[in-house]
């Protein structure tokens, strides 16, 4: 009698996997919240004004010191002594006398050139206008056109004591007073709008 054959046990069926949640392809990703400044961190107009004041106050103090203490508004003056001394070796130099402290010599130049020697002194008058004083041994018919321009014409005269100056028109907005004496010629050139200081310088020579 054959033994009974027991059929092999079948392996258990695998457990069913739960389906993954569906992801919508059009759903936007969540954005982080925007950063915002606190009330203290925001720059207010008042803070900007205070910052400007911090900058402007030192500048104002510096300008006041420059103008009041250092006379920063005054023209830069030069010492004409050496130029005058060189010119005095060539011809008698007429030197202004009696001008106030509000007259400033801002340039001085002596030069020997063809036909003679020339001294040029640049002034700033009390009205802050430039005036040029020229003294030269160059012939007047050469010197005058060179200083006042080819268009310069005699328009009158101006007397200072025993001297008579010729009044000339000059270049644009300029008037000249000219005195011819041996051995040199004097030319004063300045603003044509007001010749008061021009005449004052001529009278001081």
mmCIF file of C-alpha atoms in Angstrom:
data_model
loop_
_atom_site.group_PDB
_atom_site.id
_atom_site.type_symbol
_atom_site.label_atom_id
_atom_site.label_comp_id
_atom_site.label_asym_id
_atom_site.label_seq_id
_atom_site.Cartn_x
_atom_site.Cartn_y
_atom_site.Cartn_z
ATOM 1 C CA UNK A 1 0.000 0.000 0.000
ATOM 2 C CA UNK A 2 1.576 3.343 -1.174
ATOM 3 C CA UNK A 3 1.755 6.205 1.222
ATOM 4 C CA UNK A 4 -0.535 9.140 0.504
ATOM 5 C CA UNK A 5 1.220 12.150 -1.082
ATOM 6 C CA UNK A 6 0.479 15.451 0.583
ATOM 7 C CA UNK A 7 0.394 18.311 -1.946
ATOM 8 C CA UNK A 8 2.988 21.116 -1.369
ATOM 9 C CA UNK A 9 1.649 24.196 0.251
ATOM 10 C CA UNK A 10 1.408 27.215 -2.080
ATOM 11 C CA UNK A 11 3.236 30.439 -0.994
ATOM 12 C CA UNK A 12 1.018 33.142 0.343
ATOM 13 C CA UNK A 13 -0.013 35.884 -2.131
ATOM 14 C CA UNK A 14 1.771 39.230 -1.645
ATOM 15 C CA UNK A 15 -0.130 41.976 0.078
ATOM 16 C CA UNK A 16 -1.601 44.553 -2.254
ATOM 17 C CA UNK A 17 0.319 47.910 -2.243
ATOM 18 C CA UNK A 18 -1.666 51.000 -1.487
ATOM 19 C CA UNK A 19 -1.605 53.425 -4.457
ATOM 20 C CA UNK A 20 0.603 56.658 -4.148
ATOM 21 C CA UNK A 21 -1.342 59.904 -3.958
ATOM 22 C CA UNK A 22 -1.672 61.603 -7.317
ATOM 23 C CA UNK A 23 0.303 64.875 -7.755
ATOM 24 C CA UNK A 24 -1.322 67.529 -9.871
ATOM 25 C CA UNK A 25 1.229 68.792 -12.429
ATOM 26 C CA UNK A 26 -0.329 72.278 -12.499
ATOM 27 C CA UNK A 27 -0.351 72.969 -8.755
ATOM 28 C CA UNK A 28 2.086 75.869 -8.009
ATOM 29 C CA UNK A 29 4.809 75.389 -5.435
ATOM 30 C CA UNK A 30 4.258 77.248 -2.225
ATOM 31 C CA UNK A 31 6.312 80.559 -2.029
ATOM 32 C CA UNK A 32 7.999 81.724 1.156
ATOM 33 C CA UNK A 33 6.446 84.808 2.702
ATOM 34 C CA UNK A 34 8.018 88.129 1.495
ATOM 35 C CA UNK A 35 10.486 89.735 3.894
ATOM 36 C CA UNK A 36 9.325 93.081 5.249
ATOM 37 C CA UNK A 37 11.252 95.770 7.113
ATOM 38 C CA UNK A 38 10.148 96.612 10.562
ATOM 39 C CA UNK A 39 9.049 100.114 11.404
ATOM 40 C CA UNK A 40 12.491 100.848 12.923
ATOM 41 C CA UNK A 41 14.347 99.574 9.871
ATOM 42 C CA UNK A 42 12.441 101.716 7.357
ATOM 43 C CA UNK A 43 14.260 104.952 6.422
ATOM 44 C CA UNK A 44 11.943 107.823 7.069
ATOM 45 C CA UNK A 45 12.240 111.367 5.566
ATOM 46 C CA UNK A 46 13.158 112.715 8.961
ATOM 47 C CA UNK A 47 16.176 110.406 9.136
ATOM 48 C CA UNK A 48 17.333 111.566 5.707
ATOM 49 C CA UNK A 49 17.059 115.215 6.731
ATOM 50 C CA UNK A 50 19.083 114.577 9.870
ATOM 51 C CA UNK A 51 21.763 112.828 7.817
ATOM 52 C CA UNK A 52 22.006 115.812 5.482
ATOM 53 C CA UNK A 53 22.295 118.202 8.422
ATOM 54 C CA UNK A 54 25.173 116.190 9.813
ATOM 55 C CA UNK A 55 27.004 116.772 6.506
ATOM 56 C CA UNK A 56 26.000 120.393 5.893
ATOM 57 C CA UNK A 57 26.776 121.837 9.319
ATOM 58 C CA UNK A 58 30.565 121.153 9.170
ATOM 59 C CA UNK A 59 30.689 122.525 5.606
ATOM 60 C CA UNK A 60 28.951 125.732 6.688
ATOM 61 C CA UNK A 61 31.335 126.142 9.616
ATOM 62 C CA UNK A 62 34.344 125.631 7.346
ATOM 63 C CA UNK A 63 33.138 128.231 4.832
ATOM 64 C CA UNK A 64 32.515 130.744 7.602
ATOM 65 C CA UNK A 65 36.010 130.198 9.000
ATOM 66 C CA UNK A 66 37.524 130.479 5.510
ATOM 67 C CA UNK A 67 35.792 133.755 4.710
ATOM 68 C CA UNK A 68 35.870 135.517 8.087
ATOM 69 C CA UNK A 69 39.134 134.339 9.638
ATOM 70 C CA UNK A 70 41.258 133.577 6.572
ATOM 71 C CA UNK A 71 39.798 136.338 4.335
ATOM 72 C CA UNK A 72 39.067 133.705 1.738
ATOM 73 C CA UNK A 73 37.027 136.116 -0.394
ATOM 74 C CA UNK A 74 39.987 138.469 -0.806
ATOM 75 C CA UNK A 75 42.041 138.230 -4.010
ATOM 76 C CA UNK A 76 45.470 136.652 -3.676
ATOM 77 C CA UNK A 77 47.968 139.510 -3.466
ATOM 78 C CA UNK A 78 51.567 139.446 -4.651
ATOM 79 C CA UNK A 79 54.602 141.537 -3.723
ATOM 80 C CA UNK A 80 55.570 143.662 -6.760
ATOM 81 C CA UNK A 81 58.802 144.972 -5.205
ATOM 82 C CA UNK A 82 61.266 142.886 -7.216
ATOM 83 C CA UNK A 83 59.552 143.668 -10.551
ATOM 84 C CA UNK A 84 59.444 147.386 -9.746
ATOM 85 C CA UNK A 85 63.130 147.395 -8.786
ATOM 86 C CA UNK A 86 64.094 145.742 -12.076
ATOM 87 C CA UNK A 87 62.037 148.267 -14.035
ATOM 88 C CA UNK A 88 63.545 151.162 -12.080
ATOM 89 C CA UNK A 89 66.952 150.289 -13.575
ATOM 90 C CA UNK A 90 65.539 151.002 -17.025
ATOM 91 C CA UNK A 91 63.260 154.035 -16.491
ATOM 92 C CA UNK A 92 61.644 156.149 -13.748
ATOM 93 C CA UNK A 93 58.766 154.092 -12.357
ATOM 94 C CA UNK A 94 55.588 155.895 -11.298
ATOM 95 C CA UNK A 95 54.405 154.306 -8.051
ATOM 96 C CA UNK A 96 50.856 154.740 -6.699
ATOM 97 C CA UNK A 97 50.583 156.550 -3.380
ATOM 98 C CA UNK A 98 47.595 156.877 -1.098
ATOM 99 C CA UNK A 99 45.588 153.883 -2.282
ATOM 100 C CA UNK A 100 43.629 152.133 0.462
ATOM 101 C CA UNK A 101 43.946 148.576 1.731
ATOM 102 C CA UNK A 102 41.076 147.587 -0.533
ATOM 103 C CA UNK A 103 43.424 147.819 -3.520
ATOM 104 C CA UNK A 104 45.326 144.602 -4.208
ATOM 105 C CA UNK A 105 48.252 143.890 -6.513
ATOM 106 C CA UNK A 106 47.521 140.473 -7.987
ATOM 107 C CA UNK A 107 50.250 140.267 -10.644
ATOM 108 C CA UNK A 108 53.617 141.890 -11.337
ATOM 109 C CA UNK A 109 55.815 141.338 -14.363
ATOM 110 C CA UNK A 110 58.846 143.111 -15.797
ATOM 111 C CA UNK A 111 60.132 142.229 -19.226
ATOM 112 C CA UNK A 112 62.827 143.462 -21.569
ATOM 113 C CA UNK A 113 61.720 143.108 -25.171
ATOM 114 C CA UNK A 114 62.446 144.423 -28.620
ATOM 115 C CA UNK A 115 62.216 148.188 -28.579
ATOM 116 C CA UNK A 116 62.256 148.694 -24.823
ATOM 117 C CA UNK A 117 61.280 147.410 -21.396
ATOM 118 C CA UNK A 118 57.813 147.019 -19.880
ATOM 119 C CA UNK A 119 56.448 146.785 -16.343
ATOM 120 C CA UNK A 120 52.933 145.399 -15.906
ATOM 121 C CA UNK A 121 51.101 145.528 -12.583
ATOM 122 C CA UNK A 122 47.671 143.959 -12.231
ATOM 123 C CA UNK A 123 45.328 145.381 -9.598
ATOM 124 C CA UNK A 124 41.941 144.431 -8.185
ATOM 125 C CA UNK A 125 40.133 147.632 -7.223
ATOM 126 C CA UNK A 126 37.702 148.137 -4.300
ATOM 127 C CA UNK A 127 34.822 147.018 -6.563
ATOM 128 C CA UNK A 128 36.623 143.724 -7.288
ATOM 129 C CA UNK A 129 37.271 144.823 -10.880
ATOM 130 C CA UNK A 130 40.646 144.228 -12.582
ATOM 131 C CA UNK A 131 42.836 147.184 -13.583
ATOM 132 C CA UNK A 132 46.093 146.893 -15.502
ATOM 133 C CA UNK A 133 48.886 149.445 -15.065
ATOM 134 C CA UNK A 134 51.504 149.380 -17.840
ATOM 135 C CA UNK A 135 54.696 151.436 -17.914
ATOM 136 C CA UNK A 136 57.003 151.011 -20.894
ATOM 137 C CA UNK A 137 59.799 152.587 -22.923
ATOM 138 C CA UNK A 138 58.437 151.049 -26.127
ATOM 139 C CA UNK A 139 57.413 153.702 -28.656
ATOM 140 C CA UNK A 140 53.818 154.896 -28.045
ATOM 141 C CA UNK A 141 52.716 154.198 -31.623
ATOM 142 C CA UNK A 142 53.658 150.552 -31.028
ATOM 143 C CA UNK A 143 52.688 150.229 -27.365
ATOM 144 C CA UNK A 144 49.219 151.804 -27.454
ATOM 145 C CA UNK A 145 47.689 149.632 -30.223
ATOM 146 C CA UNK A 146 49.202 146.551 -28.584
ATOM 147 C CA UNK A 147 47.593 147.369 -25.229
ATOM 148 C CA UNK A 148 44.188 148.824 -26.181
ATOM 149 C CA UNK A 149 43.653 147.004 -29.483
ATOM 150 C CA UNK A 150 43.766 148.173 -33.065
ATOM 151 C CA UNK A 151 40.210 149.554 -32.766
ATOM 152 C CA UNK A 152 41.115 151.848 -29.863
ATOM 153 C CA UNK A 153 40.327 155.524 -30.402
ATOM 154 C CA UNK A 154 40.888 158.679 -28.410
ATOM 155 C CA UNK A 155 37.632 159.952 -26.930
ATOM 156 C CA UNK A 156 38.704 162.741 -24.590
ATOM 157 C CA UNK A 157 41.041 163.742 -21.791
ATOM 158 C CA UNK A 158 41.356 163.475 -18.023
ATOM 159 C CA UNK A 159 43.401 165.881 -15.902
ATOM 160 C CA UNK A 160 45.193 164.983 -12.681
ATOM 161 C CA UNK A 161 47.044 167.981 -11.290
ATOM 162 C CA UNK A 162 49.594 169.052 -13.880
ATOM 163 C CA UNK A 163 49.131 165.950 -16.029
ATOM 164 C CA UNK A 164 46.704 165.429 -18.859
ATOM 165 C CA UNK A 165 45.798 161.848 -19.666
ATOM 166 C CA UNK A 166 44.351 160.791 -23.020
ATOM 167 C CA UNK A 167 41.162 158.771 -22.710
ATOM 168 C CA UNK A 168 40.848 155.896 -25.162
ATOM 169 C CA UNK A 169 38.279 153.289 -25.961
ATOM 170 C CA UNK A 170 39.768 149.835 -25.661
ATOM 171 C CA UNK A 171 38.676 146.322 -26.344
ATOM 172 C CA UNK A 172 35.137 145.257 -25.451
ATOM 173 C CA UNK A 173 34.017 146.823 -22.134
ATOM 174 C CA UNK A 174 37.415 148.479 -21.591
ATOM 175 C CA UNK A 175 38.592 152.069 -21.243
ATOM 176 C CA UNK A 176 42.206 153.235 -21.159
ATOM 177 C CA UNK A 177 43.947 156.306 -19.754
ATOM 178 C CA UNK A 178 47.261 157.013 -21.492
ATOM 179 C CA UNK A 179 50.063 159.379 -20.485
ATOM 180 C CA UNK A 180 53.106 159.879 -22.682
ATOM 181 C CA UNK A 181 56.144 161.257 -20.869
ATOM 182 C CA UNK A 182 59.811 160.894 -21.570
ATOM 183 C CA UNK A 183 61.279 158.387 -21.250
ATOM 184 C CA UNK A 184 58.217 156.129 -20.817
ATOM 185 C CA UNK A 185 54.508 155.805 -21.530
ATOM 186 C CA UNK A 186 51.906 154.888 -18.891
ATOM 187 C CA UNK A 187 48.733 153.008 -19.833
ATOM 188 C CA UNK A 188 45.916 152.233 -17.381
ATOM 189 C CA UNK A 189 43.225 149.842 -18.626
ATOM 190 C CA UNK A 190 40.010 148.968 -16.815
ATOM 191 C CA UNK A 191 36.249 148.544 -16.920
ATOM 192 C CA UNK A 192 34.465 151.029 -19.179
ATOM 193 C CA UNK A 193 31.223 150.907 -17.180
ATOM 194 C CA UNK A 194 32.656 152.878 -14.249
ATOM 195 C CA UNK A 195 35.975 154.702 -14.640
ATOM 196 C CA UNK A 196 36.055 156.144 -11.105
ATOM 197 C CA UNK A 197 38.713 153.753 -9.829
ATOM 198 C CA UNK A 198 40.583 154.013 -13.113
ATOM 199 C CA UNK A 199 40.874 157.767 -12.570
ATOM 200 C CA UNK A 200 41.734 157.278 -8.890
ATOM 201 C CA UNK A 201 44.714 155.116 -9.824
ATOM 202 C CA UNK A 202 45.879 157.680 -12.373
ATOM 203 C CA UNK A 203 45.658 160.442 -9.770
ATOM 204 C CA UNK A 204 47.703 158.334 -7.304
ATOM 205 C CA UNK A 205 50.715 158.075 -9.648
#
